[in-house]
Amino acid sequence: MAYWLAQASDLAYKDEATIDAQARSWGFDEVRHHKTRFTPPFPLEDTQAYTAASDNMIITAFRGTEPKQIRDWLSDATTPPWPGPARTGYV
Protein backbone atom coordinates (compact mmCIF):
# COMPACT_ATOMS: atom_id res chain seq x y z
CA MET A 1 0.00 0.00 0.00
CA ALA A 2 2.81 2.43 0.90
CA TYR A 3 4.43 1.89 -2.50
CA TRP A 4 1.20 2.72 -4.36
CA LEU A 5 0.55 5.80 -2.24
CA ALA A 6 4.10 6.99 -3.00
CA GLN A 7 3.37 6.49 -6.71
CA ALA A 8 0.12 8.46 -6.35
CA SER A 9 2.01 11.28 -4.60
CA ASP A 10 4.62 11.40 -7.35
CA LEU A 11 1.84 11.52 -9.94
CA ALA A 12 0.53 14.78 -8.40
CA TYR A 13 3.50 16.59 -9.98
CA LYS A 14 2.57 15.51 -13.51
CA ASP A 15 0.27 17.26 -15.98
CA GLU A 16 -3.47 16.55 -15.99
CA ALA A 17 -3.41 14.28 -19.06
CA THR A 18 -0.68 12.10 -17.53
CA ILE A 19 -2.53 11.92 -14.21
CA ASP A 20 -5.76 10.91 -15.98
CA ALA A 21 -4.10 8.22 -18.07
CA GLN A 22 -2.10 6.71 -15.18
CA ALA A 23 -4.99 6.75 -12.69
CA ARG A 24 -7.27 5.06 -15.22
CA SER A 25 -4.61 2.44 -15.92
CA TRP A 26 -4.60 1.73 -12.16
CA GLY A 27 -8.36 1.07 -12.32
CA PHE A 28 -9.76 4.40 -11.14
CA ASP A 29 -12.95 5.29 -13.02
CA GLU A 30 -13.10 8.94 -12.04
CA VAL A 31 -10.38 11.57 -11.72
CA ARG A 32 -10.89 15.16 -10.60
CA HIS A 33 -8.28 17.91 -10.58
CA HIS A 34 -8.26 20.57 -7.88
CA LYS A 35 -6.63 24.00 -8.04
CA THR A 36 -6.77 26.68 -5.38
CA ARG A 37 -6.72 30.34 -6.24
CA PHE A 38 -5.64 32.95 -3.70
CA THR A 39 -5.95 36.71 -4.06
CA PRO A 40 -3.70 38.27 -1.44
CA PRO A 41 -1.90 41.36 -2.78
CA PHE A 42 -1.78 39.58 -6.15
CA PRO A 43 -3.54 36.49 -7.55
CA LEU A 44 -1.92 33.10 -7.04
CA GLU A 45 -2.73 29.72 -8.52
CA ASP A 46 -0.41 27.37 -6.79
CA THR A 47 -2.08 24.56 -4.89
CA GLN A 48 -2.70 21.51 -7.05
CA ALA A 49 -4.18 18.14 -6.20
CA TYR A 50 -6.21 15.35 -7.73
CA THR A 51 -8.71 12.83 -6.48
CA ALA A 52 -9.02 9.42 -8.12
CA ALA A 53 -11.96 7.16 -7.29
CA SER A 54 -13.03 3.60 -8.00
CA ASP A 55 -15.61 1.32 -6.41
CA ASN A 56 -12.98 0.14 -3.91
CA MET A 57 -10.77 3.13 -3.15
CA ILE A 58 -10.47 6.93 -3.18
CA ILE A 59 -7.10 8.67 -3.22
CA THR A 60 -6.44 12.41 -2.94
CA ALA A 61 -2.86 13.51 -3.58
CA PHE A 62 -1.45 17.04 -3.25
CA ARG A 63 1.68 18.64 -4.58
CA GLY A 64 3.99 19.92 -1.88
CA THR A 65 5.97 23.14 -1.83
CA GLU A 66 8.24 23.27 -4.85
CA PRO A 67 11.44 25.04 -3.65
CA LYS A 68 11.98 26.94 -6.91
CA GLN A 69 8.40 28.27 -7.10
CA ILE A 70 8.02 31.62 -5.34
CA ARG A 71 4.22 31.25 -5.61
CA ASP A 72 4.40 28.17 -3.38
CA TRP A 73 6.37 30.05 -0.73
CA LEU A 74 3.94 32.98 -0.86
CA SER A 75 1.03 30.58 -0.48
CA ASP A 76 2.70 28.90 2.49
CA ALA A 77 3.29 32.26 4.13
CA THR A 78 -0.27 33.52 3.62
CA THR A 79 -2.29 30.38 4.42
CA PRO A 80 -3.52 30.46 8.01
CA PRO A 81 -3.65 27.28 10.13
CA TRP A 82 -7.05 25.60 10.32
CA PRO A 83 -8.34 23.67 13.35
CA GLY A 84 -7.75 19.94 12.95
CA PRO A 85 -9.94 16.98 13.90
CA ALA A 86 -11.45 17.25 17.39
CA ARG A 87 -9.81 20.69 17.64
CA THR A 88 -6.63 19.07 19.01
CA GLY A 89 -4.23 20.84 16.64
CA TYR A 90 -3.95 22.76 13.40
CA VAL A 91 -3.40 21.79 9.78
mmCIF file of C-alpha atoms in Angstrom:
data_model
loop_
_atom_site.group_PDB
_atom_site.id
_atom_site.type_symbol
_atom_site.label_atom_id
_atom_site.label_comp_id
_atom_site.label_asym_id
_atom_site.label_seq_id
_atom_site.Cartn_x
_atom_site.Cartn_y
_atom_site.Cartn_z
ATOM 1 C CA MET A 1 0.000 0.000 0.000
ATOM 2 C CA ALA A 2 2.805 2.426 0.897
ATOM 3 C CA TYR A 3 4.428 1.890 -2.504
ATOM 4 C CA TRP A 4 1.198 2.717 -4.364
ATOM 5 C CA LEU A 5 0.553 5.805 -2.237
ATOM 6 C CA ALA A 6 4.097 6.991 -2.999
ATOM 7 C CA GLN A 7 3.366 6.487 -6.710
ATOM 8 C CA ALA A 8 0.117 8.460 -6.349
ATOM 9 C CA SER A 9 2.010 11.276 -4.596
ATOM 10 C CA ASP A 10 4.617 11.397 -7.352
ATOM 11 C CA LEU A 11 1.838 11.518 -9.941
ATOM 12 C CA ALA A 12 0.529 14.782 -8.398
ATOM 13 C CA TYR A 13 3.505 16.592 -9.976
ATOM 14 C CA LYS A 14 2.569 15.509 -13.512
ATOM 15 C CA ASP A 15 0.271 17.263 -15.981
ATOM 16 C CA GLU A 16 -3.469 16.552 -15.990
ATOM 17 C CA ALA A 17 -3.411 14.283 -19.062
ATOM 18 C CA THR A 18 -0.675 12.104 -17.531
ATOM 19 C CA ILE A 19 -2.530 11.917 -14.212
ATOM 20 C CA ASP A 20 -5.757 10.909 -15.981
ATOM 21 C CA ALA A 21 -4.096 8.217 -18.066
ATOM 22 C CA GLN A 22 -2.101 6.708 -15.183
ATOM 23 C CA ALA A 23 -4.992 6.751 -12.690
ATOM 24 C CA ARG A 24 -7.274 5.060 -15.220
ATOM 25 C CA SER A 25 -4.614 2.435 -15.923
ATOM 26 C CA TRP A 26 -4.602 1.726 -12.161
ATOM 27 C CA GLY A 27 -8.359 1.074 -12.324
ATOM 28 C CA PHE A 28 -9.763 4.404 -11.142
ATOM 29 C CA ASP A 29 -12.946 5.292 -13.021
ATOM 30 C CA GLU A 30 -13.100 8.944 -12.036
ATOM 31 C CA VAL A 31 -10.378 11.567 -11.718
ATOM 32 C CA ARG A 32 -10.892 15.163 -10.598
ATOM 33 C CA HIS A 33 -8.283 17.906 -10.578
ATOM 34 C CA HIS A 34 -8.256 20.571 -7.884
ATOM 35 C CA LYS A 35 -6.627 24.003 -8.044
ATOM 36 C CA THR A 36 -6.766 26.676 -5.377
ATOM 37 C CA ARG A 37 -6.722 30.344 -6.239
ATOM 38 C CA PHE A 38 -5.645 32.947 -3.696
ATOM 39 C CA THR A 39 -5.947 36.706 -4.058
ATOM 40 C CA PRO A 40 -3.696 38.271 -1.435
ATOM 41 C CA PRO A 41 -1.902 41.364 -2.777
ATOM 42 C CA PHE A 42 -1.777 39.579 -6.149
ATOM 43 C CA PRO A 43 -3.542 36.495 -7.551
ATOM 44 C CA LEU A 44 -1.917 33.105 -7.037
ATOM 45 C CA GLU A 45 -2.730 29.725 -8.518
ATOM 46 C CA ASP A 46 -0.408 27.375 -6.791
ATOM 47 C CA THR A 47 -2.079 24.555 -4.885
ATOM 48 C CA GLN A 48 -2.699 21.506 -7.048
ATOM 49 C CA ALA A 49 -4.184 18.137 -6.196
ATOM 50 C CA TYR A 50 -6.206 15.353 -7.730
ATOM 51 C CA THR A 51 -8.712 12.826 -6.484
ATOM 52 C CA ALA A 52 -9.024 9.417 -8.124
ATOM 53 C CA ALA A 53 -11.961 7.164 -7.288
ATOM 54 C CA SER A 54 -13.031 3.604 -8.002
ATOM 55 C CA ASP A 55 -15.614 1.325 -6.410
ATOM 56 C CA ASN A 56 -12.977 0.135 -3.911
ATOM 57 C CA MET A 57 -10.770 3.135 -3.152
ATOM 58 C CA ILE A 58 -10.470 6.925 -3.181
ATOM 59 C CA ILE A 59 -7.099 8.669 -3.216
ATOM 60 C CA THR A 60 -6.439 12.406 -2.942
ATOM 61 C CA ALA A 61 -2.860 13.512 -3.576
ATOM 62 C CA PHE A 62 -1.452 17.042 -3.248
ATOM 63 C CA ARG A 63 1.685 18.638 -4.579
ATOM 64 C CA GLY A 64 3.988 19.922 -1.878
ATOM 65 C CA THR A 65 5.971 23.142 -1.826
ATOM 66 C CA GLU A 66 8.243 23.270 -4.848
ATOM 67 C CA PRO A 67 11.436 25.040 -3.654
ATOM 68 C CA LYS A 68 11.981 26.943 -6.913
ATOM 69 C CA GLN A 69 8.397 28.270 -7.097
ATOM 70 C CA ILE A 70 8.021 31.618 -5.337
ATOM 71 C CA ARG A 71 4.225 31.246 -5.610
ATOM 72 C CA ASP A 72 4.396 28.171 -3.381
ATOM 73 C CA TRP A 73 6.367 30.052 -0.728
ATOM 74 C CA LEU A 74 3.938 32.979 -0.862
ATOM 75 C CA SER A 75 1.032 30.583 -0.483
ATOM 76 C CA ASP A 76 2.701 28.895 2.492
ATOM 77 C CA ALA A 77 3.290 32.262 4.133
ATOM 78 C CA THR A 78 -0.272 33.521 3.618
ATOM 79 C CA THR A 79 -2.289 30.379 4.422
ATOM 80 C CA PRO A 80 -3.519 30.457 8.013
ATOM 81 C CA PRO A 81 -3.647 27.279 10.134
ATOM 82 C CA TRP A 82 -7.049 25.605 10.323
ATOM 83 C CA PRO A 83 -8.339 23.666 13.354
ATOM 84 C CA GLY A 84 -7.750 19.939 12.946
ATOM 85 C CA PRO A 85 -9.937 16.981 13.897
ATOM 86 C CA ALA A 86 -11.450 17.249 17.394
ATOM 87 C CA ARG A 87 -9.806 20.687 17.638
ATOM 88 C CA THR A 88 -6.631 19.072 19.005
ATOM 89 C CA GLY A 89 -4.230 20.836 16.640
ATOM 90 C CA TYR A 90 -3.953 22.758 13.402
ATOM 91 C CA VAL A 91 -3.399 21.787 9.778
#
